[in-house]
PDB file of C-alpha atoms in Angstrom:
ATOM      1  CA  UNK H1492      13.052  23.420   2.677  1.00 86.00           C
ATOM      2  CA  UNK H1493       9.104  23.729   1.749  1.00 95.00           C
ATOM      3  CA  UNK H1494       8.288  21.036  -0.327  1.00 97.00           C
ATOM      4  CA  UNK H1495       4.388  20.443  -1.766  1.00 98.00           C
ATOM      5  CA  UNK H1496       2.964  16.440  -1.124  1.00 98.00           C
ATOM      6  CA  UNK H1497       3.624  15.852  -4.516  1.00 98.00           C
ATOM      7  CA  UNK H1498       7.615  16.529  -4.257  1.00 98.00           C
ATOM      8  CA  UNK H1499       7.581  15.163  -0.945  1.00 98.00           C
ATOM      9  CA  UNK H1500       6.414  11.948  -1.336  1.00 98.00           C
ATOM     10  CA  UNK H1501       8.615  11.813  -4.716  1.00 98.00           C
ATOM     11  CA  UNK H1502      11.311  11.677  -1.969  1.00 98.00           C
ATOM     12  CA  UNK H1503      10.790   7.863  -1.070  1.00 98.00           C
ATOM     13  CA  UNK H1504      12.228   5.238  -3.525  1.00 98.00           C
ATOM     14  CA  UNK H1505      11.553   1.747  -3.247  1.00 98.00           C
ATOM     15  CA  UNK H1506      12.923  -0.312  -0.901  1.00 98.00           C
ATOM     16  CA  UNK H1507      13.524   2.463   1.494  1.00 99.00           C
ATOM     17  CA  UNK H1508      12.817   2.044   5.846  1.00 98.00           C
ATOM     18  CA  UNK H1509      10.130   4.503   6.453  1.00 99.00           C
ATOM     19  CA  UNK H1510       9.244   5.275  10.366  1.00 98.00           C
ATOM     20  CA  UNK H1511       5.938   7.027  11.062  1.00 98.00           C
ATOM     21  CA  UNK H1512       5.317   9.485  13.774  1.00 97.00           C
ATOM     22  CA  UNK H1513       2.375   9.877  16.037  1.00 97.00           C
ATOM     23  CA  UNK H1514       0.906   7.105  17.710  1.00 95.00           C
ATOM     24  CA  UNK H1515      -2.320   4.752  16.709  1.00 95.00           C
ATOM     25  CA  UNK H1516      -5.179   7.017  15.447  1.00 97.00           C
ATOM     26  CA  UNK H1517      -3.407  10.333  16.813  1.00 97.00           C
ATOM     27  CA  UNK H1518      -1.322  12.933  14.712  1.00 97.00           C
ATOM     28  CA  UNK H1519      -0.320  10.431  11.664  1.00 98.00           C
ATOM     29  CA  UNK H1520       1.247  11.340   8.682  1.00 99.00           C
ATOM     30  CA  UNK H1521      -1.753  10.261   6.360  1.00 99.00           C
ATOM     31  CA  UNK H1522      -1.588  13.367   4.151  1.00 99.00           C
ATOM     32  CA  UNK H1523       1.678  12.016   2.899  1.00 99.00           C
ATOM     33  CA  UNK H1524       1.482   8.819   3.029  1.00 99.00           C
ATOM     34  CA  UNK H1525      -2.115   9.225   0.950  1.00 99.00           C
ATOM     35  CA  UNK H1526       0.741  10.976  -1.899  1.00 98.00           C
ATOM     36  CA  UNK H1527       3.504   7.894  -1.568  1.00 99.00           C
ATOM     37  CA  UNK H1528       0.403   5.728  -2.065  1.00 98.00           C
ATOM     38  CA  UNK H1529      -0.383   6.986  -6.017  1.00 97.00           C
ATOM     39  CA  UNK H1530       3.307   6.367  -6.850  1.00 95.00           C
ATOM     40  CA  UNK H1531       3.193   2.377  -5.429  1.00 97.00           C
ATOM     41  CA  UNK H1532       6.749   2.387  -3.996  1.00 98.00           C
ATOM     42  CA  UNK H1533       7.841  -1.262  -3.636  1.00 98.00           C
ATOM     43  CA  UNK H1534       9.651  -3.118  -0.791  1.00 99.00           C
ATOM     44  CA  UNK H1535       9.612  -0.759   2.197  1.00 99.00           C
ATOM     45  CA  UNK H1536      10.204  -1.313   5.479  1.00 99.00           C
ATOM     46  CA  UNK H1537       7.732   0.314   7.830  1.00 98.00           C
ATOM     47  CA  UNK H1538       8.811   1.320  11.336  1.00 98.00           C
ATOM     48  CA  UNK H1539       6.508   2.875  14.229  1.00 97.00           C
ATOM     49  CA  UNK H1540       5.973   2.777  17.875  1.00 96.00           C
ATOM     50  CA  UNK H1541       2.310   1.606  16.243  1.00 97.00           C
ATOM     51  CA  UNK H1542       1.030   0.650  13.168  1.00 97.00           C
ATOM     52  CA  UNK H1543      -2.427   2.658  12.266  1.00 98.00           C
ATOM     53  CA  UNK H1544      -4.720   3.380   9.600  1.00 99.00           C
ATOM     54  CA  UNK H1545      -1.930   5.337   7.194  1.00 98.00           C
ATOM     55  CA  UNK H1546       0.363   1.793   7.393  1.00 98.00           C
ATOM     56  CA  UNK H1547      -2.293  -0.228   7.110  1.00 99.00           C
ATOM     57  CA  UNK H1548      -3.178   1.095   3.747  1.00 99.00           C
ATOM     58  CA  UNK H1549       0.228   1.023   2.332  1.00 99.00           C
ATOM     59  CA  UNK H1550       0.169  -3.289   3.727  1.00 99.00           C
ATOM     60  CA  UNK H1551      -3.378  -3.215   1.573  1.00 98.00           C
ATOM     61  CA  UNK H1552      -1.758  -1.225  -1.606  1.00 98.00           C
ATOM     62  CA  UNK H1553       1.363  -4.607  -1.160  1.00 98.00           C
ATOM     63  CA  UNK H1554       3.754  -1.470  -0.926  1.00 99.00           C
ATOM     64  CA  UNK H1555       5.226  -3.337   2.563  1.00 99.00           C
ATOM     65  CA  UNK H1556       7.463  -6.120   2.665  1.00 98.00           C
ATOM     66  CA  UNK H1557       9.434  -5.956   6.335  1.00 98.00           C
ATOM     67  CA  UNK H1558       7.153  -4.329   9.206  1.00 98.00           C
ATOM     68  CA  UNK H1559       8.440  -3.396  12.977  1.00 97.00           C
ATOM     69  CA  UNK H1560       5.976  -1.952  15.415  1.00 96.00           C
ATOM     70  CA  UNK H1561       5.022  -3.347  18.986  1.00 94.00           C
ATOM     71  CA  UNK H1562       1.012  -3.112  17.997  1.00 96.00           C
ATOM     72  CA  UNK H1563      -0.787  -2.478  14.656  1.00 98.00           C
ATOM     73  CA  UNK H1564      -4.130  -2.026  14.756  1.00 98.00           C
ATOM     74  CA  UNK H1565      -7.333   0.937  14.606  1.00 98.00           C
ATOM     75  CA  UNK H1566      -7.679   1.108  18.469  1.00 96.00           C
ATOM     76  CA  UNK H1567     -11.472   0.558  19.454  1.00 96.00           C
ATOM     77  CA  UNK H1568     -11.684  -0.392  15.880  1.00 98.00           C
ATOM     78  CA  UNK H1569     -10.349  -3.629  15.972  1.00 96.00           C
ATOM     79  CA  UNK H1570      -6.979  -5.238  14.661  1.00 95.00           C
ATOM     80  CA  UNK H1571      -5.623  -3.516  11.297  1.00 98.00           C
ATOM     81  CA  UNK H1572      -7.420  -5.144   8.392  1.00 98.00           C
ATOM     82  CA  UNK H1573      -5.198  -5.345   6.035  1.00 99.00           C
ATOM     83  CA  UNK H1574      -1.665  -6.077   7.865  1.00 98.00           C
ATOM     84  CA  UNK H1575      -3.800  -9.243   9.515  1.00 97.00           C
ATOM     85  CA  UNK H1576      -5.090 -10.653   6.579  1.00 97.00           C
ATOM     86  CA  UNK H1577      -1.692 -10.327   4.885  1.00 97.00           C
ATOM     87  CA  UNK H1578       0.406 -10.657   7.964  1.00 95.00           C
ATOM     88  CA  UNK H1579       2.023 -14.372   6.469  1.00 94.00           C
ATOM     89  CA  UNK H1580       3.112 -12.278   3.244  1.00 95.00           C
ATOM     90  CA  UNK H1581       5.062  -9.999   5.639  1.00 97.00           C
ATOM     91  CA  UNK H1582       8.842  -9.803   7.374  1.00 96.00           C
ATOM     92  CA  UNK H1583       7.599  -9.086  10.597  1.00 95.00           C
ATOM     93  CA  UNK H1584      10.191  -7.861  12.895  1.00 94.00           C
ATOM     94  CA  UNK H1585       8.660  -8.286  16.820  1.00 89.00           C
ATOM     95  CA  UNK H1586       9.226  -4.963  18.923  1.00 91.00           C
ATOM     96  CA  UNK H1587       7.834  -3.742  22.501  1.00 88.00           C
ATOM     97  CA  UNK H1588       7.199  -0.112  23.526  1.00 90.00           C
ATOM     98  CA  UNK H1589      11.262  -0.301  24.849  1.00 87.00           C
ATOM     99  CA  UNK H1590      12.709  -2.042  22.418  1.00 88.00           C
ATOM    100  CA  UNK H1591      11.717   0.086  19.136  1.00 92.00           C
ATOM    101  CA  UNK H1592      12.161   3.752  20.803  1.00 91.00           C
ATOM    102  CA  UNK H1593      15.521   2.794  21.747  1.00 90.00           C
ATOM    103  CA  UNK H1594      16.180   1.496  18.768  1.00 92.00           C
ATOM    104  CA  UNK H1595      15.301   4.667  17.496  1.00 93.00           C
ATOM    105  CA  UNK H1596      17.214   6.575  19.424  1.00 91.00           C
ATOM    106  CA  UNK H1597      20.478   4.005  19.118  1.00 87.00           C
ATOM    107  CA  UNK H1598      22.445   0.514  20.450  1.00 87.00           C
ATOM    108  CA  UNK H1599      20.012  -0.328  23.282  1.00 82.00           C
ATOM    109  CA  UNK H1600      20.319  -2.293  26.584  1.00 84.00           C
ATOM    110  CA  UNK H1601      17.623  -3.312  28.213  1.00 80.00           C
ATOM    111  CA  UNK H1602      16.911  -5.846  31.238  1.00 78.00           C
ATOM    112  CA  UNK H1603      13.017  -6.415  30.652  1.00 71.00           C
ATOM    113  CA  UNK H1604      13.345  -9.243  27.865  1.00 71.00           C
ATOM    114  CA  UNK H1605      16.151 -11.500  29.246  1.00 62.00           C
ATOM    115  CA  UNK H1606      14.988 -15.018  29.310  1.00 64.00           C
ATOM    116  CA  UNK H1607      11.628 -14.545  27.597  1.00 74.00           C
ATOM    117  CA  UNK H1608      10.588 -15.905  24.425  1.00 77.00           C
ATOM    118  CA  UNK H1609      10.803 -12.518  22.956  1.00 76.00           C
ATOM    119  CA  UNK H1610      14.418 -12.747  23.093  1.00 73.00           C
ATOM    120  CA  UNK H1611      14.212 -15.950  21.360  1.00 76.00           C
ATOM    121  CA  UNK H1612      12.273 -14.051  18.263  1.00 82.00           C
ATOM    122  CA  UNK H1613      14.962 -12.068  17.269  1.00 85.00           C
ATOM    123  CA  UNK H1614      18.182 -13.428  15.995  1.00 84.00           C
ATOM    124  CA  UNK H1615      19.373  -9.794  15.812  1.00 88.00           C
ATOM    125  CA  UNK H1616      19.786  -9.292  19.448  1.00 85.00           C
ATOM    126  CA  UNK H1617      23.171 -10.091  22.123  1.00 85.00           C
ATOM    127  CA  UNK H1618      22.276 -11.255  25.397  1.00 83.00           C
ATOM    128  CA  UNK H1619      24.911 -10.797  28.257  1.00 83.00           C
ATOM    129  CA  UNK H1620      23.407 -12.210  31.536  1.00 79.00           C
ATOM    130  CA  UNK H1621      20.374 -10.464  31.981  1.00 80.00           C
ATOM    131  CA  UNK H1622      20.986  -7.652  29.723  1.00 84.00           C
ATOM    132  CA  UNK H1623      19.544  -7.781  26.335  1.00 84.00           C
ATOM    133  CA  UNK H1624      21.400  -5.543  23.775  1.00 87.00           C
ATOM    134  CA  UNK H1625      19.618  -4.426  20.384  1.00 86.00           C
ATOM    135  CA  UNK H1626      20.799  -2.796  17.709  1.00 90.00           C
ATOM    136  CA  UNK H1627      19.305   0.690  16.094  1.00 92.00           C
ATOM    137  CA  UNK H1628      17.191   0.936  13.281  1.00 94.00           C
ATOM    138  CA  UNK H1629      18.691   2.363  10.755  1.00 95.00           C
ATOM    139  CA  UNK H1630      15.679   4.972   9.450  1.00 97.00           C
ATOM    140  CA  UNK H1631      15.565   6.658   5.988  1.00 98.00           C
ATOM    141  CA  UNK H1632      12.988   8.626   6.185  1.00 98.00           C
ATOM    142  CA  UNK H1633      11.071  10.145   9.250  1.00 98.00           C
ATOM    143  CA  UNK H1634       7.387  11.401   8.447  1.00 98.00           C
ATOM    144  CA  UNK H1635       5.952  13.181  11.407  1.00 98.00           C
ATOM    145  CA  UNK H1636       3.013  15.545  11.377  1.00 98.00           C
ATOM    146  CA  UNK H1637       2.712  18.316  13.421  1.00 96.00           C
ATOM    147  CA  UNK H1638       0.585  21.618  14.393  1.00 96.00           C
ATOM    148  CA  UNK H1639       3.076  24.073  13.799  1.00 95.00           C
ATOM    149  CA  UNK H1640       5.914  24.541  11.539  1.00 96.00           C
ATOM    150  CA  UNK H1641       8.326  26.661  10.577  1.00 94.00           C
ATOM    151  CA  UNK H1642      10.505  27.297   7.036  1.00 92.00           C
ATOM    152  CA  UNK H1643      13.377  26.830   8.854  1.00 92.00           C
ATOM    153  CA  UNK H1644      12.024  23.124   9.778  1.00 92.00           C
ATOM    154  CA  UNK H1645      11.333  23.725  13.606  1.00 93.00           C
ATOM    155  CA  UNK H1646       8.176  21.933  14.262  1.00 94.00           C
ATOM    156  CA  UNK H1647       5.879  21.941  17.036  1.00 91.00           C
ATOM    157  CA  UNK H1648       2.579  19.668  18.235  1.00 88.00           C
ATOM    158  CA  UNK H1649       1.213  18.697  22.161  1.00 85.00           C
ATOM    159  CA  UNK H1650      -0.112  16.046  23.502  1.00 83.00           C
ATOM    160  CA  UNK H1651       1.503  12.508  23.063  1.00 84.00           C
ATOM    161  CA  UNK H1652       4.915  12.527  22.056  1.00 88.00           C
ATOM    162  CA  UNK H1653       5.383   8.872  21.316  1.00 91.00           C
ATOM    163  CA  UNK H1654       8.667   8.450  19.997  1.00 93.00           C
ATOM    164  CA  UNK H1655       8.940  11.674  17.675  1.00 95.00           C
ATOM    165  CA  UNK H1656      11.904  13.922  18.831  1.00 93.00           C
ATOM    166  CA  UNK H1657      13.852  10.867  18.587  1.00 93.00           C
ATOM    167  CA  UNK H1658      12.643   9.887  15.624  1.00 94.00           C
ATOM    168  CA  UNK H1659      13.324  13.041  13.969  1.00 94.00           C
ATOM    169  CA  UNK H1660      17.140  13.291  15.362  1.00 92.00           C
ATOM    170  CA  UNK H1661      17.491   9.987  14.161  1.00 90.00           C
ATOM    171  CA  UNK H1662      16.454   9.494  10.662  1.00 96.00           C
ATOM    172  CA  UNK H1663      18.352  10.386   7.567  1.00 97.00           C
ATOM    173  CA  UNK H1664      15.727  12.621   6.083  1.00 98.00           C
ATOM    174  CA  UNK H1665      12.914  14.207   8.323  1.00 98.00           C
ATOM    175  CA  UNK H1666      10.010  15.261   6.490  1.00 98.00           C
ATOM    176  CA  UNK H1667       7.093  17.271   8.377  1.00 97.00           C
ATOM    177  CA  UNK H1668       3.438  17.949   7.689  1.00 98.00           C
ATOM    178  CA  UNK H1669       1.812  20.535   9.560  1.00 98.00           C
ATOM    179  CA  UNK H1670      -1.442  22.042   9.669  1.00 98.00           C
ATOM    180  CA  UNK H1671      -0.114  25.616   9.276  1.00 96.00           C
ATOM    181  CA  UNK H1672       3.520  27.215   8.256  1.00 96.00           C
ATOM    182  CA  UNK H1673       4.133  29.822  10.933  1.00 95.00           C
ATOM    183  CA  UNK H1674       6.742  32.560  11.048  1.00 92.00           C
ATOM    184  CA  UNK H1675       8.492  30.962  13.850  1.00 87.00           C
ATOM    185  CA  UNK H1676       8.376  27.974  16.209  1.00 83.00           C
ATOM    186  CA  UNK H1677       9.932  27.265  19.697  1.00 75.00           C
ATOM    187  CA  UNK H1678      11.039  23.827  18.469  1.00 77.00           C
ATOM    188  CA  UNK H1679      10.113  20.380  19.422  1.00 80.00           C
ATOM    189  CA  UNK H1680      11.844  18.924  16.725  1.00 84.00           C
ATOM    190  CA  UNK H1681      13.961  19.692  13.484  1.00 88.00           C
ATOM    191  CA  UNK H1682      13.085  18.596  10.008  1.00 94.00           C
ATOM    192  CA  UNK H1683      14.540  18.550   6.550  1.00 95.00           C
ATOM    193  CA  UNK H1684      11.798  19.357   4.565  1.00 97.00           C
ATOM    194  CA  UNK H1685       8.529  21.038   5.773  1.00 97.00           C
ATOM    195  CA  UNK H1686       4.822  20.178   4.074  1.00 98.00           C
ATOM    196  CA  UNK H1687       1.588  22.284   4.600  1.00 98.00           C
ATOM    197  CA  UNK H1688      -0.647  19.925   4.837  1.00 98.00           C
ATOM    198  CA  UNK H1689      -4.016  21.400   7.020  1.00 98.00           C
ATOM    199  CA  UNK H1690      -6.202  18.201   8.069  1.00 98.00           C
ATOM    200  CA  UNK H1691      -3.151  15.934   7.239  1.00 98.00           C
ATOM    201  CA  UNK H1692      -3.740  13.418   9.831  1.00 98.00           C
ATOM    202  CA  UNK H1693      -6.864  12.565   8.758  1.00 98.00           C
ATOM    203  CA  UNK H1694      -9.015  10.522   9.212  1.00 99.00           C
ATOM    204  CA  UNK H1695      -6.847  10.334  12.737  1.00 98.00           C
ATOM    205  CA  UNK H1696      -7.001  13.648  15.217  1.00 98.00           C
ATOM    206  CA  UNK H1697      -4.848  16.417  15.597  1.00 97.00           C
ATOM    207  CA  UNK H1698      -4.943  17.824  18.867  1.00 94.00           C
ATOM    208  CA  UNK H1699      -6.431  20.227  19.389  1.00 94.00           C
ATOM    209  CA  UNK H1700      -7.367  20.951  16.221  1.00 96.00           C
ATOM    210  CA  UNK H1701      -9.938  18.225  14.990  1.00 98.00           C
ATOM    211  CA  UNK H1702     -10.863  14.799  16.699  1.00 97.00           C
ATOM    212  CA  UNK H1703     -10.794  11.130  15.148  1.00 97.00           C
ATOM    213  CA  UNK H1704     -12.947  11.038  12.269  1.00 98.00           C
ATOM    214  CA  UNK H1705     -14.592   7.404  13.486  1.00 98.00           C
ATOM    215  CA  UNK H1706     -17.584   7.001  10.864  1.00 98.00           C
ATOM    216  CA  UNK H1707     -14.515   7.339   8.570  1.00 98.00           C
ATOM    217  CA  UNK H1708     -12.526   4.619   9.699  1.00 98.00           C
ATOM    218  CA  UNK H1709     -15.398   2.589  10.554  1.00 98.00           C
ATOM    219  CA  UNK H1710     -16.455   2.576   6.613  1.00 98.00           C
ATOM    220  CA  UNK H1711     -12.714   1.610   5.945  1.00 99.00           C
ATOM    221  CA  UNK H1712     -13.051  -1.448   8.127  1.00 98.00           C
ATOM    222  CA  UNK H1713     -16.120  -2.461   6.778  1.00 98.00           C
ATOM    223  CA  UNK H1714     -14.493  -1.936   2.995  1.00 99.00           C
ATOM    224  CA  UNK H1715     -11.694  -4.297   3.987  1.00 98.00           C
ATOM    225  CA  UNK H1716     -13.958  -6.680   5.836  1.00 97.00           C
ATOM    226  CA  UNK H1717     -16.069  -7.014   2.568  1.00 98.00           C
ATOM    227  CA  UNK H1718     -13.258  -7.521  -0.143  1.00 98.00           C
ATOM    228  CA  UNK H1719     -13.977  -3.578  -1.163  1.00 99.00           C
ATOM    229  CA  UNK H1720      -9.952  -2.585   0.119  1.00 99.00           C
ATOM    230  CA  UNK H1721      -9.287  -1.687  -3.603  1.00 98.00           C
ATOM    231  CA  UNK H1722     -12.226   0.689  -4.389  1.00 98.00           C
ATOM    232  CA  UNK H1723     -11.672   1.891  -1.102  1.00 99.00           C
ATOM    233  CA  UNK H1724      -7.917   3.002  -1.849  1.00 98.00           C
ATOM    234  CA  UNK H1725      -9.301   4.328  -5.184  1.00 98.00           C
ATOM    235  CA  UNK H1726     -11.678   6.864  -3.829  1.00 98.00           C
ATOM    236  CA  UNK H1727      -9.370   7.602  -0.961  1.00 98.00           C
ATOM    237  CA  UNK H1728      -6.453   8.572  -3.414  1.00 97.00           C
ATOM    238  CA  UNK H1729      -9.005  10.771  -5.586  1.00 94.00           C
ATOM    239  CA  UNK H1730      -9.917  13.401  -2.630  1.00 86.00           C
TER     240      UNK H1730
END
């Protein structure tokens, strides 16, 4: 189904586990998340092989309570501003590059973690000898942005991957933002609901379409840093 932002984002209630596609300042769902942002939703539970500028800003907005990611930050940017200064307000739920794409996938076993401390950090796990078994992550909604779509929901984007086709297969309700609706796609992956959303990662790239937009997140670091988050989110939600 085509669906604008607006009726999109009215999608997500509160409380709900939201997993992001794209990975750190590459091919993020920010177009959609920017939409969730003016309705406030409360309580959600944030999931992504890495936290980037789109979750940081719904931390900042205190639309977050439980977080799972194996790194959060704005790459050469530094640490996300707002998920570190509020980190202690936050369920943080510690994952590794393994752990949270197979969880997205399904039940996972894995070998790497037996008889580490990371085992130790989450009561949620079975260890068996060396084999550490985790359970899946039970996603809601799936928001991946693509290149290409589709009406038919086939989507399609190059590059990195990160954890997307699995992502979409496994959540509930897959919602897609792409630069352009096409007649047809060879699909990558299947959505739900399809958004046109041209320059929808921004301010992270879209390859090949447009690069990181760094002066951008550089002034958004420097609003944080300075106490400005707030007036920040403002203007951002007003474009």
């Amino acid at each position: 189904m085509i669906l604008s932002l607006r009726e999109a984002a009215a999608l997500v209630p509160d409380g709900a586990t939201v997993a992001f596609g794209g990975m750190t300042l590459y091919r993020r769902p920010t177009a959609l998340v920017r939409e969730i942002l003016r309705r406030r939703p409360r309580n959600l539970t944030i999931a992504a092989l890495t936290g980037g500028f789109e979750s940081d800003l719904l931390v900042g907005a205190g639309c977050v309570s439980t977080c799972r990611t194996c790194y959060f930050g704005l790459e050469i940017f530094g640490f996300a501003p707002m998920y570190t200064s509020m980190a202690a307000r936050l369920d943080i739920v510690e994952e590794t590059e393994s752990s949270i794409c197979g969880a997205f996938r399904g039940p996972t076993r894995l070998r790497a973690f037996a008889g580490t401390d990371f085992a130790a950090s989450r009561p949620d796990i079975r260890i068996e000898g060396d084999v550490v078994h985790y359970p899946p992550i039970d996603v809601d909604f799936a928001l991946i942005h693509v290149l290409e779509a589709d009406r038919h929901g086939n989507g399609r984007f190059v590059g990195n991957l990160a954890c997307d086709v699995d992502l979409a297969a496994k959540a509930k309700r897959t919602i897609v933002t792409a630069e352009r609706i096409v007649d047809r796609v060879v699909p990558m992956i299947r959505a739900h609901d399809v958004v046109e959303a041209p320059k929808g990662a921004w301010p992270a790239s879209c390859y090949p379409d447009y690069t990181m937009d760094g002066l951008e997140i550089l002034r958004y670091v420097r609003a944080c840093r300075d106490g400005r988050f707030e007036e920040y989110l403002a203007e951002f939600l007003s474009r």
